[in-house]
Coordinates of C-alpha atoms in Angstrom, one line a residue:
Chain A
X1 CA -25.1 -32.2 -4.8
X2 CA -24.8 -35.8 -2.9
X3 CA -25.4 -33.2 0.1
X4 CA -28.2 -31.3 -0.8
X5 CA -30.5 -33.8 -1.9
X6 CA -29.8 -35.8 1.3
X7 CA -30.9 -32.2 3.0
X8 CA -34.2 -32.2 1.3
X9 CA -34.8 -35.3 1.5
X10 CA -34.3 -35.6 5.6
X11 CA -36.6 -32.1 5.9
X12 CA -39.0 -34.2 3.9
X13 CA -38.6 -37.3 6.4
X14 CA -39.1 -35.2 9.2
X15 CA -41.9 -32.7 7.9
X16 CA -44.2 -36.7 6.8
X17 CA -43.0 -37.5 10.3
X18 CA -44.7 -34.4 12.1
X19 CA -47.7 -34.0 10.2
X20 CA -48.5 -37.9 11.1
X21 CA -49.1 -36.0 14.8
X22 CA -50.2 -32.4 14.2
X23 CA -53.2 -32.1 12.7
X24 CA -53.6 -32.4 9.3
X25 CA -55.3 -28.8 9.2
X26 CA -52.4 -27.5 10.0
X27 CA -49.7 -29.1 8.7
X28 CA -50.6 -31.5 5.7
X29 CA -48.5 -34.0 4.7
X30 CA -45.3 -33.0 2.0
X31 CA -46.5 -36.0 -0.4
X32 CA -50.7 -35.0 -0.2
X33 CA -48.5 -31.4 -0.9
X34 CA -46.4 -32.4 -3.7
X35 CA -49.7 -34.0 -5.4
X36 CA -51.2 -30.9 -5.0
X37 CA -48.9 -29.2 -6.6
X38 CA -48.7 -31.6 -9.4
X39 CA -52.3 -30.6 -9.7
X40 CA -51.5 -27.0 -9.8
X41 CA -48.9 -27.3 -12.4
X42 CA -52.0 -28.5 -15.1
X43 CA -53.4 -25.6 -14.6
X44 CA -52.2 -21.8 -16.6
X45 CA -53.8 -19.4 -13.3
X46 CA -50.6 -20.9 -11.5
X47 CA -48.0 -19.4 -14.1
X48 CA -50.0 -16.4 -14.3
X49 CA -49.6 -15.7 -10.2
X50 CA -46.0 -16.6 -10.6
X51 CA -45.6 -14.6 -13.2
X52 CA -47.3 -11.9 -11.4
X53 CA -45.1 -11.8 -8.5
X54 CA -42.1 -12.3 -10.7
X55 CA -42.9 -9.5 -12.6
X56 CA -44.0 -7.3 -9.9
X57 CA -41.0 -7.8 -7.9
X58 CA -38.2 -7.5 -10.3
X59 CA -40.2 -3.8 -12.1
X60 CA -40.3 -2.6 -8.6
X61 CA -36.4 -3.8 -8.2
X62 CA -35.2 -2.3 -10.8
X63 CA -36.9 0.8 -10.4
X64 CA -35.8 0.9 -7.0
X65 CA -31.9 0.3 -7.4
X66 CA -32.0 2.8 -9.9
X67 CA -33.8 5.5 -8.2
X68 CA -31.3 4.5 -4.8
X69 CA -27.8 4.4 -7.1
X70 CA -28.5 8.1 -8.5
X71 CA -30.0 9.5 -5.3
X72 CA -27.2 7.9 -3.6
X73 CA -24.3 9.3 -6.2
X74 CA -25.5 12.7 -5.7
X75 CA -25.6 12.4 -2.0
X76 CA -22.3 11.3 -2.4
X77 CA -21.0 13.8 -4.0
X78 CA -22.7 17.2 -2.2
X79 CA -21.6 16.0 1.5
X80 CA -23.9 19.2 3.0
X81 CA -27.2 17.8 1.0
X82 CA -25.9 14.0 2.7
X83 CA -25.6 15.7 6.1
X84 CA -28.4 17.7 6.0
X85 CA -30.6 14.3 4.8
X86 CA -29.3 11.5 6.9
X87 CA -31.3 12.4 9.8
X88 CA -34.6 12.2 7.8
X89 CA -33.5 9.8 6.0
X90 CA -32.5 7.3 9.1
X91 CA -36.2 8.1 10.0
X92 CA -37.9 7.0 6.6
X93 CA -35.8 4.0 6.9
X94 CA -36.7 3.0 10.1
X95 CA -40.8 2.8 8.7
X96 CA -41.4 -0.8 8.3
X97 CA -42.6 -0.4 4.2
X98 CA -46.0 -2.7 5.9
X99 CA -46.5 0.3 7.5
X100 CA -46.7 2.9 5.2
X101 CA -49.2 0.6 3.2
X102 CA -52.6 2.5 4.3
X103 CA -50.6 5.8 2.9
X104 CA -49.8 4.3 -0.3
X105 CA -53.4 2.7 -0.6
X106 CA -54.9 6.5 -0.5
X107 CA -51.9 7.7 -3.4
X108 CA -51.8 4.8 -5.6
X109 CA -54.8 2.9 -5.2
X110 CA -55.6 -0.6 -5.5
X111 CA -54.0 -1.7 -8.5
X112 CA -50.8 -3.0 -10.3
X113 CA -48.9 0.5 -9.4
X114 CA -49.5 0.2 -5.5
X115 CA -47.8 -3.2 -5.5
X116 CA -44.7 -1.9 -8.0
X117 CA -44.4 1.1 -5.3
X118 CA -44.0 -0.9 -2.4
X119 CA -41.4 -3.5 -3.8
X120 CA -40.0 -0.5 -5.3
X121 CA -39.5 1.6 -1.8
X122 CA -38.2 -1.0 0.1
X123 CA -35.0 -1.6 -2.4
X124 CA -34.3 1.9 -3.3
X125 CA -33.9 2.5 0.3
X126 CA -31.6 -0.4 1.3
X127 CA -29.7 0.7 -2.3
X128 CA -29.3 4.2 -1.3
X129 CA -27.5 3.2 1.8
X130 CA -25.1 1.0 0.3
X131 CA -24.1 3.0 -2.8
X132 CA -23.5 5.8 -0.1
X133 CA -21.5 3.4 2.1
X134 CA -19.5 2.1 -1.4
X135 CA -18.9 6.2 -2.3
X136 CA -17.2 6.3 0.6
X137 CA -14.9 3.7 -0.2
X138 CA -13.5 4.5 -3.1
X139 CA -10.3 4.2 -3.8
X140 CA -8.8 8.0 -3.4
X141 CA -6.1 7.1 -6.1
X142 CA -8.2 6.3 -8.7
X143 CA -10.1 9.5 -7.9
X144 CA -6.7 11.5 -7.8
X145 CA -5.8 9.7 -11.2
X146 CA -9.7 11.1 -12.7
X147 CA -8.6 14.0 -11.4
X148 CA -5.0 14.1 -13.0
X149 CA -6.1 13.1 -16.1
X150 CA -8.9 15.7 -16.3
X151 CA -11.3 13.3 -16.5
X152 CA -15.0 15.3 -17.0
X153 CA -18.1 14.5 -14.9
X154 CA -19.3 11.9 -16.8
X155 CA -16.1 10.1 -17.0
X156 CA -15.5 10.3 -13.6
X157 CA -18.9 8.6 -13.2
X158 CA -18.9 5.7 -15.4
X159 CA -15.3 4.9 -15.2
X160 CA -14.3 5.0 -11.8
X161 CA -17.5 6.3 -9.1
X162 CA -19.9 3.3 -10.4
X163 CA -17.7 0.6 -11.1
X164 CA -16.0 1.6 -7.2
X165 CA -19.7 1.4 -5.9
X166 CA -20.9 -1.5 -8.1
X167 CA -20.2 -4.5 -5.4
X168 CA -21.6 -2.8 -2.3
X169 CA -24.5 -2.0 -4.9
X170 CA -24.7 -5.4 -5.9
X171 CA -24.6 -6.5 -2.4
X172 CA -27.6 -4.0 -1.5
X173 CA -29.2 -5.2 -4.2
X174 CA -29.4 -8.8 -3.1
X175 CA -30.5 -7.6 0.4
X176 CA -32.9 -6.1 -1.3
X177 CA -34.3 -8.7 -2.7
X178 CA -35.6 -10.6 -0.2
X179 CA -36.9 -7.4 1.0
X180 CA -39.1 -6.5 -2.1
X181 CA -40.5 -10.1 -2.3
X182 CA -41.8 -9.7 1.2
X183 CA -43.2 -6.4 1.4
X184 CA -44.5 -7.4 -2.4
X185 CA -46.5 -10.8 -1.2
X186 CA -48.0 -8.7 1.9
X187 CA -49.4 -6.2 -0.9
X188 CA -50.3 -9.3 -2.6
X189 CA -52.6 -10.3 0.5
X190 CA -53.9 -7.1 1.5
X191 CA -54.0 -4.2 -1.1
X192 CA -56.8 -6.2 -3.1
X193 CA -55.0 -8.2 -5.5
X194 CA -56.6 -10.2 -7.8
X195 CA -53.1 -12.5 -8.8
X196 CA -50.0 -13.4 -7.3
X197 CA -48.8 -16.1 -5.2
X198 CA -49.5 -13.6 -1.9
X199 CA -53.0 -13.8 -3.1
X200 CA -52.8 -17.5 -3.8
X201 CA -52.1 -18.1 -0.5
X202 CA -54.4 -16.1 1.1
X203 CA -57.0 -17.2 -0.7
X204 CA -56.3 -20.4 -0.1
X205 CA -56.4 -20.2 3.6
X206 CA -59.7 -18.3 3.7
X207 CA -61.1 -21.7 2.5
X208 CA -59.5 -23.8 4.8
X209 CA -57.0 -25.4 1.8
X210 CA -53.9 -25.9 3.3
X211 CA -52.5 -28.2 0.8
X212 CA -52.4 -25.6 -1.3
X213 CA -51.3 -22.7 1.3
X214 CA -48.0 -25.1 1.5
X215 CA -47.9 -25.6 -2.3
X216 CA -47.7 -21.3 -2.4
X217 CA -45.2 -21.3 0.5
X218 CA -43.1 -23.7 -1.1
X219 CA -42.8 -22.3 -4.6
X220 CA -42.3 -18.8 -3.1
X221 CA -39.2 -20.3 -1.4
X222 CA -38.5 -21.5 -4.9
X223 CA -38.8 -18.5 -6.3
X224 CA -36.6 -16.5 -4.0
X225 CA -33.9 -18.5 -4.3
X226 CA -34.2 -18.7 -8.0
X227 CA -33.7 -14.8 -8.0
X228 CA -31.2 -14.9 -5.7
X229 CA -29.3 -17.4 -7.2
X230 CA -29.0 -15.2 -10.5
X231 CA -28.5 -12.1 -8.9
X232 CA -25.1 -13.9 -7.4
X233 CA -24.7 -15.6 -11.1
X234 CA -24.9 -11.7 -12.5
X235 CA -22.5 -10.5 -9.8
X236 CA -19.9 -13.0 -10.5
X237 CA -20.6 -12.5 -14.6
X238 CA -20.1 -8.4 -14.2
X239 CA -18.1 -7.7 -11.2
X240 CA -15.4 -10.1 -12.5
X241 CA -12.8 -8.2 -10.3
X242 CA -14.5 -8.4 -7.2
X243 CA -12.2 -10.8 -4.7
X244 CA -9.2 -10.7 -7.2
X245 CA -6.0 -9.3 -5.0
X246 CA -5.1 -6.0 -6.4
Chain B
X1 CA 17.1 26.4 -20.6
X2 CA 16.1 24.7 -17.3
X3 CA 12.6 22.5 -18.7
X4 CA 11.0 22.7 -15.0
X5 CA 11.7 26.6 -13.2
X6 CA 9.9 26.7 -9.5
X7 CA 10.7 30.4 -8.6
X8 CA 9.5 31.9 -4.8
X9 CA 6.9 28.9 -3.9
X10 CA 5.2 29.8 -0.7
X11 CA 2.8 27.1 0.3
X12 CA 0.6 27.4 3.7
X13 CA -1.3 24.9 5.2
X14 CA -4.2 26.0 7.3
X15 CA -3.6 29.0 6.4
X16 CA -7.1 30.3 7.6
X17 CA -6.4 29.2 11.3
X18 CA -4.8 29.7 14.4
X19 CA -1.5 27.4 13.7
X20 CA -0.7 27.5 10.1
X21 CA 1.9 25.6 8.8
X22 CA 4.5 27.0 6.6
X23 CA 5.8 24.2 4.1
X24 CA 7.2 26.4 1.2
X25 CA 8.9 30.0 2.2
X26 CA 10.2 31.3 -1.2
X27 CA 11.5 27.8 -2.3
X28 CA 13.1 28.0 -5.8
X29 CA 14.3 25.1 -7.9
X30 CA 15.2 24.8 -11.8
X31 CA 15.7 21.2 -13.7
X32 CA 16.8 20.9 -16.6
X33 CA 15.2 18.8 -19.6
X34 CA 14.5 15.5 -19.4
X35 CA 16.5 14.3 -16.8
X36 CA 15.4 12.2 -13.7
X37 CA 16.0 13.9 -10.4
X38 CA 15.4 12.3 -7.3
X39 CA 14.1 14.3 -4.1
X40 CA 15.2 12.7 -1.0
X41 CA 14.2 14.2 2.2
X42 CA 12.7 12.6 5.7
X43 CA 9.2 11.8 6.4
X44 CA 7.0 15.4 6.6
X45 CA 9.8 17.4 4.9
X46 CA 7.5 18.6 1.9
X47 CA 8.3 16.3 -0.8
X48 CA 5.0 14.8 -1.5
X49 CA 3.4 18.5 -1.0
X50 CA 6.2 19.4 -3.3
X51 CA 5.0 16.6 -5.9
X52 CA 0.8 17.7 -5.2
X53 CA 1.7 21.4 -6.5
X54 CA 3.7 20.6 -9.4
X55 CA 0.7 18.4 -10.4
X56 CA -1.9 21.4 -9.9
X57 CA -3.7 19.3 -7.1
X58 CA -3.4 21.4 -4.1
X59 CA -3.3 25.7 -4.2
X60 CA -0.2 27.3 -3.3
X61 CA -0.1 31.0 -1.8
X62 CA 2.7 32.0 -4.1
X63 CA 5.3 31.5 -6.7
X64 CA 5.4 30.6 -9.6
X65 CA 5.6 26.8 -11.4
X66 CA 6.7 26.8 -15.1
X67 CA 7.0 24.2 -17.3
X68 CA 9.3 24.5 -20.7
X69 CA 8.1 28.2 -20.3
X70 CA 4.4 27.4 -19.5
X71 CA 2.2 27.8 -15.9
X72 CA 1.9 24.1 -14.6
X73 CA -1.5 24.1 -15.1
X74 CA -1.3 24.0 -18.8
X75 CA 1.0 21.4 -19.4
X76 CA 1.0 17.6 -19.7
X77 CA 2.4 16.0 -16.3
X78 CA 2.0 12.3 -15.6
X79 CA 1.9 11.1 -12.4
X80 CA 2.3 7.1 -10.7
X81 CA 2.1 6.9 -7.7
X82 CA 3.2 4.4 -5.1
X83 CA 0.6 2.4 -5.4
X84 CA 0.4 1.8 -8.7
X85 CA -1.5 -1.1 -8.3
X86 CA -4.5 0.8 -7.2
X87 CA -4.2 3.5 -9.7
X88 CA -5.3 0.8 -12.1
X89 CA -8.4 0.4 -12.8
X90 CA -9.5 -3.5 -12.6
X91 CA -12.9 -3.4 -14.6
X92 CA -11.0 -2.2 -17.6
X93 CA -8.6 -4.3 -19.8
X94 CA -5.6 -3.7 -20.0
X95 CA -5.8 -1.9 -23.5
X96 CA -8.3 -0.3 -21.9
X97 CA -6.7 1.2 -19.1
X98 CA -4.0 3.1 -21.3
X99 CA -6.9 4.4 -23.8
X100 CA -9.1 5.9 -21.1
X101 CA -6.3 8.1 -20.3
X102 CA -5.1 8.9 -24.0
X103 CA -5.0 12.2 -24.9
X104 CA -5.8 11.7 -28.5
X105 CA -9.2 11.9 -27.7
X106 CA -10.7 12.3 -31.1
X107 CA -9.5 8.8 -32.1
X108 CA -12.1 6.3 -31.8
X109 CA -11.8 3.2 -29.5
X110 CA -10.8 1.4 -32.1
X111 CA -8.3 3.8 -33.8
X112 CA -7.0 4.3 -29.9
X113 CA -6.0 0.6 -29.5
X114 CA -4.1 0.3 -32.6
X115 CA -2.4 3.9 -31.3
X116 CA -1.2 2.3 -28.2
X117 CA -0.4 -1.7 -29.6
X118 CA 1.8 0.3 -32.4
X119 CA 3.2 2.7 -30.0
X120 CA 4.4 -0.4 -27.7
X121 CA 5.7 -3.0 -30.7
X122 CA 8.2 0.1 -31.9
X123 CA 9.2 0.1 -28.4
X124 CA 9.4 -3.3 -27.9
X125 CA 7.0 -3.5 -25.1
X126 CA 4.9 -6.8 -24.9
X127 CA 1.8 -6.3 -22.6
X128 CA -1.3 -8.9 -22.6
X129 CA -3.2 -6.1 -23.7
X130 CA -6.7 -8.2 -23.7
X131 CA -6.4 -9.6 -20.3
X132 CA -7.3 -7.3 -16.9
X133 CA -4.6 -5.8 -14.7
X134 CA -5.5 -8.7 -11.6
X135 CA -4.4 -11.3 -14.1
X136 CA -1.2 -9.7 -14.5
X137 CA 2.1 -10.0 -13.1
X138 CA 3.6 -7.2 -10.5
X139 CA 6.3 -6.8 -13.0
X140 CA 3.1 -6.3 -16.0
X141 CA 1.3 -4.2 -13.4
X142 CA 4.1 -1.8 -13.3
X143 CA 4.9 -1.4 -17.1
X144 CA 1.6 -0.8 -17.9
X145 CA 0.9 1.9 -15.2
X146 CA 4.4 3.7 -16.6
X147 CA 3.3 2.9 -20.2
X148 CA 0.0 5.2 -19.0
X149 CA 1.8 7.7 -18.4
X150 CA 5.0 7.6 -21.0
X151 CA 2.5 7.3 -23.6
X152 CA 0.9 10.8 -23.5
X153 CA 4.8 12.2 -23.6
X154 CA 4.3 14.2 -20.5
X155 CA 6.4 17.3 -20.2
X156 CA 7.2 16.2 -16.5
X157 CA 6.7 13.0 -15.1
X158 CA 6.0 13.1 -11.3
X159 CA 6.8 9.4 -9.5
X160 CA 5.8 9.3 -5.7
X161 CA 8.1 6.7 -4.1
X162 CA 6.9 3.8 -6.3
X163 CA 9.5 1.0 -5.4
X164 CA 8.4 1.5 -1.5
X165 CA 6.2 -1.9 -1.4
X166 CA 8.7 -3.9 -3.3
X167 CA 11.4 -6.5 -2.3
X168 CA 15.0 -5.6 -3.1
X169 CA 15.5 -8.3 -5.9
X170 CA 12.1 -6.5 -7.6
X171 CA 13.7 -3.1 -7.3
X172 CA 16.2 -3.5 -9.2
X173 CA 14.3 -5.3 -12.0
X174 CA 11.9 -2.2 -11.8
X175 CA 14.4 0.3 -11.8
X176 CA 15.8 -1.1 -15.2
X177 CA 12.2 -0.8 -16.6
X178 CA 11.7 2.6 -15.8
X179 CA 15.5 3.6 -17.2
X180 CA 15.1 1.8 -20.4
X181 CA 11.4 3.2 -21.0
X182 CA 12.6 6.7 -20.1
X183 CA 15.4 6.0 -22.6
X184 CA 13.1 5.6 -25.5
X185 CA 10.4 7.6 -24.4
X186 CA 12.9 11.0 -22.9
X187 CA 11.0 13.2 -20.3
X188 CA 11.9 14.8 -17.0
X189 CA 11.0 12.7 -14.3
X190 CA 11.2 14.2 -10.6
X191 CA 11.4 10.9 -7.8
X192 CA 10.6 11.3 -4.5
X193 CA 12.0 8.5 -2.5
X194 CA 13.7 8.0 0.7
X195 CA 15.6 5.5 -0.4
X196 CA 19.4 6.7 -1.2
X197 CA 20.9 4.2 -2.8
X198 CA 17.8 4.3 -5.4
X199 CA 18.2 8.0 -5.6
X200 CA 21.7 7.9 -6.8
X201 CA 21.1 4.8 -9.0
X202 CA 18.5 6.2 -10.9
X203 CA 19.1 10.0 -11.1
X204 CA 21.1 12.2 -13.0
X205 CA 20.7 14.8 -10.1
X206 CA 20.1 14.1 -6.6
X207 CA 18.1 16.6 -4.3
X208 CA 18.6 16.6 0.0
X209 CA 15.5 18.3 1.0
X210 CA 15.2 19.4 5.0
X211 CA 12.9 20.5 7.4
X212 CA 10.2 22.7 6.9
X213 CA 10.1 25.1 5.7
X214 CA 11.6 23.4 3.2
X215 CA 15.2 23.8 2.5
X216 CA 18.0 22.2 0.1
X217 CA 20.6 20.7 2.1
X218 CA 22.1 19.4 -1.0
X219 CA 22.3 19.3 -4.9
X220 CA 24.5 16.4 -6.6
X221 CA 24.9 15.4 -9.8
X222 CA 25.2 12.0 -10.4
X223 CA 27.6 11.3 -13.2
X224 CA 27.6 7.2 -13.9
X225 CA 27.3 6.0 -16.8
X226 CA 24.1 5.0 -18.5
X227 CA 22.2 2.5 -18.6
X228 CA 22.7 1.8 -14.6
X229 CA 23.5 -2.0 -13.9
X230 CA 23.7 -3.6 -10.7
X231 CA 27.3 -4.1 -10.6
X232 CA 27.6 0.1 -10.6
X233 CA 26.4 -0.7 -7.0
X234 CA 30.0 -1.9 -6.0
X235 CA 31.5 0.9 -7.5
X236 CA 33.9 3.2 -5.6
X237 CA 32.3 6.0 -7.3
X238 CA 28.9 4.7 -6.1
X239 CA 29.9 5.1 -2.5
X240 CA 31.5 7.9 -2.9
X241 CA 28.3 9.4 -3.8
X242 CA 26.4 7.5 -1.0
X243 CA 28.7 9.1 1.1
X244 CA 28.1 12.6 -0.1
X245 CA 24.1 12.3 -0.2
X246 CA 23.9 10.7 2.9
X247 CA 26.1 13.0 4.8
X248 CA 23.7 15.9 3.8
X249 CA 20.7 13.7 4.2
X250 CA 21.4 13.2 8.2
X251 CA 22.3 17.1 8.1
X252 CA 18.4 17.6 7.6
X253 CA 17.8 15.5 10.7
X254 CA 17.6 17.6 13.7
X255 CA 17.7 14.9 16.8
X256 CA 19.5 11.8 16.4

């Protein structure tokens, strides 16, 4: 704790001590920043855009990680449908989501859905892989024991496939993250949003305001490492047996 | 009436290709009930293939496997295997862990963890039922992966070198488990080990398997008294025995 305010507080120093020399177009100073985002805080548009890209985010997430876990489970299990869709598939992957935005313009349109689809397509892809990768790692002896035990699909499933798969998942997951909130604030900029901190910011900068281009950088800092922070709380809570030797 | 009857087992690997690889030519066995038998044999000389078709997890060409009168693949056979630790499953509880693989499956969960916590008092087994198998002892880990399996009363209990990963002093302490559970909870238990001296300790028969296709170099029965203690170790009839089994294990190794 005694550490990381003394980390903050020396980025601070040295961010006051810059923005004395640059100028102030470009990099305003952190306290003309902070009162700006005091400023902010008065006012309810700024929990709505938060709220916005919160939302956005974590719908598309979700959606995302589901879609990848099941389509990665069945690859898993039917080896020729893997092999005959990992070349394809390496391909889709390699499409910077950014890129694809034009294409999902012209099938989703402008609105809320376009900006769930993107945040949604760049986790379920990053998901996918790492459910795969975890499928492979499974324990064979706890499949041998479903096996033994004439355990049926289902039970094979939730008792010993997902719970195998469930930290690499969790650990695509928080890849993931990152991901969505990046490919979600450049939707936010350019696919004709009308809320959201991506729009925020851009918006801001159209007119020049940089204090508050800084006060949208910082809080979506803030807010990235507020979601990461309880995806790893979540992990710890459900995949108690993760790190324990045996 | 022999409880476990193998009669002409032929098992083929790769049968399909160019070199197949005869394990099993017309290999015939009969155990009677509920006894332990231990299988010892060299690396690669079929036991663990011998263990997979008992438990109906790999084909065989031919033969014949019948339990108490019935094909294999209709009867109840436990299995632990040498990692037992592994063959737990850590996101369960303990409780847990037994009822997932409890036969009685119209019970409820509920109904299924009173089964098993009265099944273990009348046998004086004490278990942290509510805590998970990581925050268990090795010794815990063990009784409740052979509680999983003596619970279900298998027919035939198949054990696939379990003591391997142990130290000596835990052997033994693991070896009086298994006895005393088997005592209350009677089944026939085939052990595959390499290990004589835990062959003869535990078993009331003792079977030499060599070279493939597999043979039986030798057949003992073991007649010490039951239960086994430690001190049976120093035994004259002990080595004795070791003498015997060991004399027909090295038989079944070609180049020394």
């Amino acid at each position: 704790m005694k550490f990381n305010i003394l980390g903050i507080l020396i980025i601070f120093l040295v961010w006051e001590l810059l923005s004395l020399f640059v100028n102030r177009l470009f990099l305003p100073s952190p306290v003309a920043v902070i009162n700006n985002l005091f400023a902010l805080l008065d006012t309810p548009e700024l929990y709505g855009d938060i709220w916005a890209t919160f939302k956005r985010t974590i719908v598309g997430l979700s959606m995302g990680t589901i879609i990848g876990v099941i389509i990665g489970i069945l690859l898993g299990f039917f080896r020729p449908l893997y092999k005959t869709l990992r070349l394809p598939m390496d391909f889709i992957r390699s499409i910077p989501t950014t890129a694809l935005f034009p294409l999902f313009i012209v099938l989703f349109g402008l609105g809320d859905l376009v900006k769930i689809f993107v945040s949604a397509w760049a986790a379920c892809l990053i998901v996918l892989v790492n459910t795969l990768y975890g499928f492979q790692n499974i324990s064979q002896i706890r499949l041998l024991v479903g096996k033994l035990k004439k355990f049926s699909f289902r039970k094979t499933v939730c008792l010993i496939i997902l719970p195998s798969t469930l930290s690499y998942i969790a650990a695509g997951i928080r890849v993931s993250l990152s991901f969505s909130l990046i490919v979600e604030l450049v939707a936010e900029m350019f696919l004709g949003s009308q809320n959201g901190l991506g729009h925020r910011i851009f918006a801001a900068s159209s007119v020049l305001a940089m204090e508050e281009v800084y006060v949208g950088i910082l809080l979506i800092g803030f807010l990235g490492y507020v979601l990461n922070s309880l995806m790893l709380f979540l992990e710890h809570k459900i995949i108690h047996w993760s790190g324990q030797t045996s | 009436m022999p409880n476990l009857a193998i009669t002409n087992l032929t098992k083929i690997y790769n049968a399909q290709s160019k070199n197949p690889q005869l394990v099993f030519d017309n290999f015939s066995l009969e155990i009677k009930s509920n006894i332990i038998v231990a299988v010892v044999g060299v690396n690669g000389c079929g036991k663990t293939t011998l263990l997979n078709c008992l438990a109906d997890l790999i084909p065989f060409e031919l033969g014949r496997i019948k339990i108490d009168d019935k094909d294999n693949q209709n009867t109840k056979i436990g299995f632990v295997f040498q990692n037992y630790r592994e063959s737990l499953l850590p996101w369960l509880k303990n409780i847990d862990n037994v009822a997932c693989t409890l036969e009685q499956s119209t019970l409820s969960k509920l109904e299924k963890h009173v089964y098993i916590k009265n099944w273990a008092v009348e046998r004086n087994i004490v278990l942290p039922w509510g805590s998970y198998p990581y925050q268990c002892s090795g010794g815990q880990q063990q009784l409740l992966a052979l509680v999983r399996e003596f619970i279900n009363q298998p027919k035939l209990l198949l054990m696939d070198e379990p003591f391997t990963a142990l130290d000596y002093e835990k052997r033994l302490a693991w070896r009086q488990q298994l006895e005393l559970l088997w005592q209350k909870c009677p089944t026939t238990i085939i052990l595959v080990s390499h290990d004589i001296e835990e062959a003869i300790y535990l078993a009331d028969e003792v079977i030499v398997l060599g070279n493939q296709p597999t043979k039986i170099f030798g057949h003992y029965t073991i007649d010490l008294p039951r239960p086994r203690v430690p001190v049976l170790l120093q035994s004259e009839k002990f080595s004795e025995l070791y003498r015997k089994v060991s004399q027909s294990f090295l038989q079944t190794i070609p180049v020394l």
